[in-house]
Tab-separated table of C-alpha atoms and ligand atoms in Angstrom:
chain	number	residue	atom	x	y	z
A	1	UNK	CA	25.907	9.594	-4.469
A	2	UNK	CA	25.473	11.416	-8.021
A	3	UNK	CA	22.366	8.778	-8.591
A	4	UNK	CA	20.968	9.957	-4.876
A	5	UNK	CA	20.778	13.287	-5.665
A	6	UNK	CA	19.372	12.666	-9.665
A	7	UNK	CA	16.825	10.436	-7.684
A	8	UNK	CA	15.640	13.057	-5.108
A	9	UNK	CA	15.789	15.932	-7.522
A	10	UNK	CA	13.305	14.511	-9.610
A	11	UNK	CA	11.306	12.981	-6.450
A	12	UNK	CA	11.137	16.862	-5.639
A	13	UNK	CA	10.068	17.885	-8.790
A	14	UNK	CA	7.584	15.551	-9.209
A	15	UNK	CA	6.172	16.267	-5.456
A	16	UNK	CA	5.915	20.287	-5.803
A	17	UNK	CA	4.104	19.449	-8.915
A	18	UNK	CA	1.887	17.299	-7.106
A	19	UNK	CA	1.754	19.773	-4.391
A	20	UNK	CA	0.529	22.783	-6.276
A	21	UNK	CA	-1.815	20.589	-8.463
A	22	UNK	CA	-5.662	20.881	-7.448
A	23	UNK	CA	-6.680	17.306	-7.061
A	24	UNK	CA	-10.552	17.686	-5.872
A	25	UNK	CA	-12.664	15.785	-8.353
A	26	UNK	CA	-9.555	13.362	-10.096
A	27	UNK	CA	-9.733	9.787	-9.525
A	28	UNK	CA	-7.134	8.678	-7.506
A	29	UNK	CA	-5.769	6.165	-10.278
A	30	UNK	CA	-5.405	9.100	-12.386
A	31	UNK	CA	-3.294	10.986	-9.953
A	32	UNK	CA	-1.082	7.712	-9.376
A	33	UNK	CA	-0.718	7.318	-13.097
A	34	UNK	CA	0.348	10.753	-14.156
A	35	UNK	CA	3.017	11.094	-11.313
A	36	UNK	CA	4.561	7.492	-11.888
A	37	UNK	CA	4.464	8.158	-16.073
A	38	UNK	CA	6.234	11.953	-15.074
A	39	UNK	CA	9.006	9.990	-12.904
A	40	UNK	CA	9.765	7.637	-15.995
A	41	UNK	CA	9.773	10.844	-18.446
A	42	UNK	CA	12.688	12.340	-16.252
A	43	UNK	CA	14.205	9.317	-16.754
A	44	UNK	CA	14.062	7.439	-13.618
A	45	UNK	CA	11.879	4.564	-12.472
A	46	UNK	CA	9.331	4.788	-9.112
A	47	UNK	CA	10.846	2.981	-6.343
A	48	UNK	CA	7.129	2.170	-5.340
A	49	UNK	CA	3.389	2.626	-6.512
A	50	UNK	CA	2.631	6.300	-5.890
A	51	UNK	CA	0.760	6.264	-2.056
A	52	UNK	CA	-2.480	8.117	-2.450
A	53	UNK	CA	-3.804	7.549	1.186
A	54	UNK	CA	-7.125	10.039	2.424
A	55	UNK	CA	-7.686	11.038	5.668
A	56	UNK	CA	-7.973	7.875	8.005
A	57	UNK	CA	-5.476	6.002	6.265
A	58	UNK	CA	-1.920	7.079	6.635
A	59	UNK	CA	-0.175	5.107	4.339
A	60	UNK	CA	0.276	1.995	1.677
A	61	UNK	CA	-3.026	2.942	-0.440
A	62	UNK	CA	-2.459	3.076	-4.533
A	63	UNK	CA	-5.156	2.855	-6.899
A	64	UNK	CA	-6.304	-0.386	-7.830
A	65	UNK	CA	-6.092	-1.318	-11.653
A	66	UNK	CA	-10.095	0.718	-12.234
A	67	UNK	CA	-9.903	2.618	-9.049
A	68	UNK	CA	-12.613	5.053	-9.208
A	69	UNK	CA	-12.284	6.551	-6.219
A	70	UNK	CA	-12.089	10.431	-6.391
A	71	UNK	CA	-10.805	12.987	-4.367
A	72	UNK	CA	-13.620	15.009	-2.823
A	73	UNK	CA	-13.842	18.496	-0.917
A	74	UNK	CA	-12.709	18.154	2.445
A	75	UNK	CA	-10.550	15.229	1.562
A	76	UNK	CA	-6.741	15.279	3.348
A	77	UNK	CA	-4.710	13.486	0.689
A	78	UNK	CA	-0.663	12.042	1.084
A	79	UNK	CA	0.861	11.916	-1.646
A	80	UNK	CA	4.021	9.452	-1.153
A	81	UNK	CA	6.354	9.099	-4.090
A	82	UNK	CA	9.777	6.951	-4.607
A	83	UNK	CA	12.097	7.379	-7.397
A	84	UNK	CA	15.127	5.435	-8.038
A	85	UNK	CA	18.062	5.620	-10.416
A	86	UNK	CA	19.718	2.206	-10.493
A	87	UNK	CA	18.370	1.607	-7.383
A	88	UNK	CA	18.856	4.072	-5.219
A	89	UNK	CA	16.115	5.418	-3.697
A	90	UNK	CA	14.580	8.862	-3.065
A	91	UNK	CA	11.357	8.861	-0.787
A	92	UNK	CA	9.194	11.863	0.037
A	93	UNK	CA	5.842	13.131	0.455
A	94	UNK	CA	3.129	15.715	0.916
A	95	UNK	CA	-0.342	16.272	2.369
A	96	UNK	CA	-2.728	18.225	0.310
A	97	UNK	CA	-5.427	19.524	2.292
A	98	UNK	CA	-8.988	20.570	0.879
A	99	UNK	CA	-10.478	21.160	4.426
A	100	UNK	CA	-9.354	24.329	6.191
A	101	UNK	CA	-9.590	23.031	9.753
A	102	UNK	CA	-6.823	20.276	9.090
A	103	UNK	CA	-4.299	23.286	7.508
A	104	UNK	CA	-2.666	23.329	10.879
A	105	UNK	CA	-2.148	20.115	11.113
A	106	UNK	CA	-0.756	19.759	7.836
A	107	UNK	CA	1.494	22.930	8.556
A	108	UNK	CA	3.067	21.159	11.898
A	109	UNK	CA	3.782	17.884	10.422
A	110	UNK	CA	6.174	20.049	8.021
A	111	UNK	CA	7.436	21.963	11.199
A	112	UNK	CA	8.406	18.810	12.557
A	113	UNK	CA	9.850	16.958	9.710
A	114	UNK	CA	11.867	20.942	9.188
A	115	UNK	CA	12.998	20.681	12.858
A	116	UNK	CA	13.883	17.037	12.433
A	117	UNK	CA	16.410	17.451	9.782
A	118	UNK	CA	17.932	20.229	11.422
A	119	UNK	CA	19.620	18.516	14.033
A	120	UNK	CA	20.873	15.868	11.563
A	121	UNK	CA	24.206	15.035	10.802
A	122	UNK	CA	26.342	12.170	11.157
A	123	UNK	CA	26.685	10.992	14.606
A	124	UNK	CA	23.267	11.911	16.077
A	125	UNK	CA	21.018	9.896	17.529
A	126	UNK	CA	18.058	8.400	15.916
A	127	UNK	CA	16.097	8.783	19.039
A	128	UNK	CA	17.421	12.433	19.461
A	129	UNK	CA	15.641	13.163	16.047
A	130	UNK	CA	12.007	11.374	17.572
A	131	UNK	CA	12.060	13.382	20.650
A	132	UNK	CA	12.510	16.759	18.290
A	133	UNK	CA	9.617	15.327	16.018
A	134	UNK	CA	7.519	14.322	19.447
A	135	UNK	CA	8.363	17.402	21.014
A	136	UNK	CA	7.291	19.982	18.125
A	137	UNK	CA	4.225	18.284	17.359
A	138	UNK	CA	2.869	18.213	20.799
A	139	UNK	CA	4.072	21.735	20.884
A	140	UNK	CA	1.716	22.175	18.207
A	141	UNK	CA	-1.181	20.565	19.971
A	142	UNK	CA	-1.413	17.292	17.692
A	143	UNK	CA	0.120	13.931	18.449
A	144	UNK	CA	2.758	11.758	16.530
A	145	UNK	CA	2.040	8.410	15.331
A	146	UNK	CA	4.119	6.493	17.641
A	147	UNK	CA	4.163	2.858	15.297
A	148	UNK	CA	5.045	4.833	11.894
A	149	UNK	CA	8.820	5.985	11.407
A	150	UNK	CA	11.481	6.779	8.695
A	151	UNK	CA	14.043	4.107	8.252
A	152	UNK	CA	17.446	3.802	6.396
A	153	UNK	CA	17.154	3.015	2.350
A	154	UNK	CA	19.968	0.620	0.386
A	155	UNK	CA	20.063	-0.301	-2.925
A	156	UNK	CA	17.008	-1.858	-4.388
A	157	UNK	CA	15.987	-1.705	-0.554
A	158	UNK	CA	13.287	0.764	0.612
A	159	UNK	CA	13.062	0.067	4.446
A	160	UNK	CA	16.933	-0.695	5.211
A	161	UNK	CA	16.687	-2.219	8.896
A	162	UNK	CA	16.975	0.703	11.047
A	163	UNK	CA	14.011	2.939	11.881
A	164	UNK	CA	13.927	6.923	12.429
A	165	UNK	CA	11.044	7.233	15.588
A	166	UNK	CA	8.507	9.965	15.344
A	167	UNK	CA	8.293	9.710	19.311
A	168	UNK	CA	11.502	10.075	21.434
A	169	UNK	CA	12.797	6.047	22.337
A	170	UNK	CA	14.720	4.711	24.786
A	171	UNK	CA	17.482	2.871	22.168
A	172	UNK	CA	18.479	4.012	19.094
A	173	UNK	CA	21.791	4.241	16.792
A	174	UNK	CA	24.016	6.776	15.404
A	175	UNK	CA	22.800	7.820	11.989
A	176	UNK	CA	26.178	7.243	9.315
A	177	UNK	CA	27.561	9.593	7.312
A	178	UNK	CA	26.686	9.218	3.380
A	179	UNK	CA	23.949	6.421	4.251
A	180	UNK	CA	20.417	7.613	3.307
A	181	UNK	CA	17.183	8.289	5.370
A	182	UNK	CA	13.636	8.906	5.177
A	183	UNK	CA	12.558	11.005	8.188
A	184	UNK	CA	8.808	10.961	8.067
A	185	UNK	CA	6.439	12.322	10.545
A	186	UNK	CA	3.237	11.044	10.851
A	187	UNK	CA	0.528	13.652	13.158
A	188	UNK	CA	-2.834	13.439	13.998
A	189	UNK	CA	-5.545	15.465	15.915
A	190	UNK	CA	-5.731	15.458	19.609
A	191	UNK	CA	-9.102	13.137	19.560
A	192	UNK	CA	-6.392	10.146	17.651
A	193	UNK	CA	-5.395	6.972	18.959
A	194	UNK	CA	-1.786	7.921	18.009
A	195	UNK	CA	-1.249	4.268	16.397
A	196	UNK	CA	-2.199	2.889	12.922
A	197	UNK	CA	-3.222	-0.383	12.873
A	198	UNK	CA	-3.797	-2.576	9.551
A	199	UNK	CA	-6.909	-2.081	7.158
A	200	UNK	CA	-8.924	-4.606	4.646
A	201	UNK	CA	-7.259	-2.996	1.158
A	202	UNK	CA	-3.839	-4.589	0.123
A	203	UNK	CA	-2.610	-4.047	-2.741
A	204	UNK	CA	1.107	-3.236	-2.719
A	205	UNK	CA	3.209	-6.270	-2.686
A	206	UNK	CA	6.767	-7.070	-2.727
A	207	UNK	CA	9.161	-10.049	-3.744
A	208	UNK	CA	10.939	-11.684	-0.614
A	209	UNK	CA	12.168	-15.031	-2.103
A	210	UNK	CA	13.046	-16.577	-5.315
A	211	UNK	CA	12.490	-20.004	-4.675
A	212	UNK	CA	10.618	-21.942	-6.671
A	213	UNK	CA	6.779	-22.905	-5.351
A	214	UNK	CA	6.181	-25.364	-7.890
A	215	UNK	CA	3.294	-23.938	-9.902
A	216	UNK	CA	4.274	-22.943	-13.439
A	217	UNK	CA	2.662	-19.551	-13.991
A	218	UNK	CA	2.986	-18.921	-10.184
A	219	UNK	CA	6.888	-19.274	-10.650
A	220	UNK	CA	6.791	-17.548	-14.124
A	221	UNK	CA	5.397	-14.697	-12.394
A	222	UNK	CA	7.212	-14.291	-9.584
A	223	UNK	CA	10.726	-14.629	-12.280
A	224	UNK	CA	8.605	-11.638	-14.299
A	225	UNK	CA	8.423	-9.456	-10.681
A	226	UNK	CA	12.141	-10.006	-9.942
A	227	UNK	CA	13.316	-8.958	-13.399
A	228	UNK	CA	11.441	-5.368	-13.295
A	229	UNK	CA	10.840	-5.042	-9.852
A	230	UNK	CA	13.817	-6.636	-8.225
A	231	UNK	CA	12.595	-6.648	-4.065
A	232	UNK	CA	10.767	-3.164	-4.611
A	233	UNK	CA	7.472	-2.701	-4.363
A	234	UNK	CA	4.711	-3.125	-6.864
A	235	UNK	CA	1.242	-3.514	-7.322
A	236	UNK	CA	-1.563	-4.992	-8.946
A	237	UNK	CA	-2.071	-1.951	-11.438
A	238	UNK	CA	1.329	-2.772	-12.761
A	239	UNK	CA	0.803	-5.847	-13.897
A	240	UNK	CA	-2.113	-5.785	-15.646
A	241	UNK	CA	-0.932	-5.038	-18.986
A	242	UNK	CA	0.543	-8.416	-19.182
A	243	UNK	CA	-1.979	-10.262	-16.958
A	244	UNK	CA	-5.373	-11.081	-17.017
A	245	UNK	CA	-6.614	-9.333	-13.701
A	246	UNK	CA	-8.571	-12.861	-12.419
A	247	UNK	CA	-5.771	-14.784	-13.196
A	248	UNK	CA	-3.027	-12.000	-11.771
A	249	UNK	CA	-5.188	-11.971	-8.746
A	250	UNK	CA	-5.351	-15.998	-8.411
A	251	UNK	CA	-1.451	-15.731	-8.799
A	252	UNK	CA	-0.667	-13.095	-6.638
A	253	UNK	CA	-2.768	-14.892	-3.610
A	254	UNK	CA	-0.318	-18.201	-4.086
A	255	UNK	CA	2.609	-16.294	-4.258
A	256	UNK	CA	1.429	-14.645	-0.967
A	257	UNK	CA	0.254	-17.797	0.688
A	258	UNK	CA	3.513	-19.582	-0.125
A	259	UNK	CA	5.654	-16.420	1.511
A	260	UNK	CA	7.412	-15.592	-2.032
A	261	UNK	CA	5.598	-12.465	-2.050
A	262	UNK	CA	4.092	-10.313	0.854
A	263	UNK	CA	1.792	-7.447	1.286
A	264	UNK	CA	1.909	-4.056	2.541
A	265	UNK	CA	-1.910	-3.886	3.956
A	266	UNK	CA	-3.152	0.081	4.403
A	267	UNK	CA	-2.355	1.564	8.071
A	268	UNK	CA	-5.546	2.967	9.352
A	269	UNK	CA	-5.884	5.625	12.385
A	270	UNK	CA	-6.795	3.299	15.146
A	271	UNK	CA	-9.475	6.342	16.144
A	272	UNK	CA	-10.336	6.547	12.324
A	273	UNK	CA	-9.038	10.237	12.857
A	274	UNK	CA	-7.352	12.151	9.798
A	275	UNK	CA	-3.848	12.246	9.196
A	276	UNK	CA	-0.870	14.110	7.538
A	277	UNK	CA	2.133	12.925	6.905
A	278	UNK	CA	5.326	15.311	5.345
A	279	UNK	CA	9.177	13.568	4.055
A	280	UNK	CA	12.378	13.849	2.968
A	281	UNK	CA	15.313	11.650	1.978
A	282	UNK	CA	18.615	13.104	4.103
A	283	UNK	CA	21.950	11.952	3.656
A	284	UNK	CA	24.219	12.488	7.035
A	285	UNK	CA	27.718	14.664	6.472
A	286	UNK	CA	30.116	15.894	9.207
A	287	UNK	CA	28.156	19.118	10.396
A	288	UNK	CA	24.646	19.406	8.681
A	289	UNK	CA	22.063	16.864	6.805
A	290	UNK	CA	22.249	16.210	2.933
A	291	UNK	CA	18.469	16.736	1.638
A	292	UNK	CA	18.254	14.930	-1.300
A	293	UNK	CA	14.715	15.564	-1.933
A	294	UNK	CA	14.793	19.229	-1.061
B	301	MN	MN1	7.522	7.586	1.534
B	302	MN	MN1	9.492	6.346	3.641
């Protein structure tokens, strides 16, 4: 518990920093950069690569080893940071918006994710906490992203097994006292599909097994990702200091076709329409919800 709450203290520090920040004209690598280097300062480690995903693409976009891509005006930007401290995970984010007509959209998704963790504590439903997300948002006039949710976190483990709907479902489970969640609402505009479906970019990765493939520096690799990483997340970016990229990349493509690794491909608007995204970590006691990332 006392590593939760050093996890998501500094998870919150480091997103109201990125919050108030004015990001128009940085490149998104830098962004991703100076937020990972400020969680190591405090002491902790990311639990991921830092998500910098604009507009369209709600989720799994970090900057790629030159990434020059800059934030522009007009741009709607999530910023999705992890922190852990020997493991355990904080996980929250933020939309910065540099267009005023997507303010409101921005404001709801915080509505909902407030409203959300109001009603938690241990005991409640997991669908009971999707129908309050589905219901504010549409209250709101904007739609949830019905194939997006929160999920439980473990130990070394960022999606746990059991998911946190942003839509009201017809099965669900009891959320546990003193186990953690990410609640995460996912909104866009009227005009959306309401689904994400998966985009060309991929470049987060994780480890899922340990057995050898048979290829030297494939295997010497994959030994090097287990020993910093463990089964979190990583990308490309962080492995360039020790890799040549060509080589990395050649790597990185076995590992993936021989199921060691896998990818986390960007998650793309199915309408291509913009969209926000707001979270916190909670932790479930008897009468109220924990927020470890408050
Ligand atoms: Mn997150
Ligand atoms: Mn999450």
């Amino acid at each position: 518990m006392e590593e939760y709450i050093r996890a998501g203290k500094i998870a919150s520090e480091v997103r109201e920093y990125a919050r108030k920040k004015y990001h128009v004209g940085r490149t998104l690598l830098d962004i991703c950069e100076e937020l990972e280097q400020m969680i190591i300062s405090k002491g902790a480690k990311p639990a991921f690569p830092c998500n910098v995903s604009l507009n369209e693409i709600a989720a799994h976009y970090t900057a790629e080893p030159n990434d020059e891509r800059i934030v522009k005006d007009g741009d709607l930007l999530k910023i999705d940071i992890g922190v852990h401290v020997n493991g355990y995970i904080a996980d929250t984010a933020v939309t910065v918006c540099y267009d005023t007509r997507y303010e409101s959209l921005v404001n709801a998704t915080e509505i909902a994710l407030q409203e959300a963790i109001k009603i938690v504590r241990s005991g409640v439903n997991a669908s009971d906490i999707g129908k309050v997300i589905e219901d504010t948002v549409k209250r709101h006039g904007f739609i949830p992203i019905h194939n997006l949710t929160g999920h439980s976190l473990s130990q070394y483990i960022v999606h746990a097994g059991k998911s946190i709907p942003n839509i009201r479902t017809y099965t669900g489970f009891l959320l546990l006292e003193n186990e953690a969640y990410a609640i995460e609402p996912f909104l866009t505009t009227k005009d959306g599909n309401g689904l994400v479906v998966n985009g060309n970019i991929r470049n987060i990765f994780s480890l899922v097994s340990r057995k050898n493939i048979g290829n030297k520096d494939a295997d010497a690799l994959k030994e090097y990702i287990w020993n910093r990483f463990k089964m979190l997340p990583f990308t490309t970016r962080w492995l360039t200091k020790d890799y040549d990229i060509k080589h990395l990349n050649l790597l990185l493509e076995l590992l993936l076709k021989k199921k060691a690794i896998r990818s986390y491909p960007i998650l793309v608007e199915a309408n291509k329409k913009y969209v926000a995204q707001a979270e916190h970590t909670v932790i479930p006691k008897e009468n109220s919800a924990l927020v470890i990332t408050l």
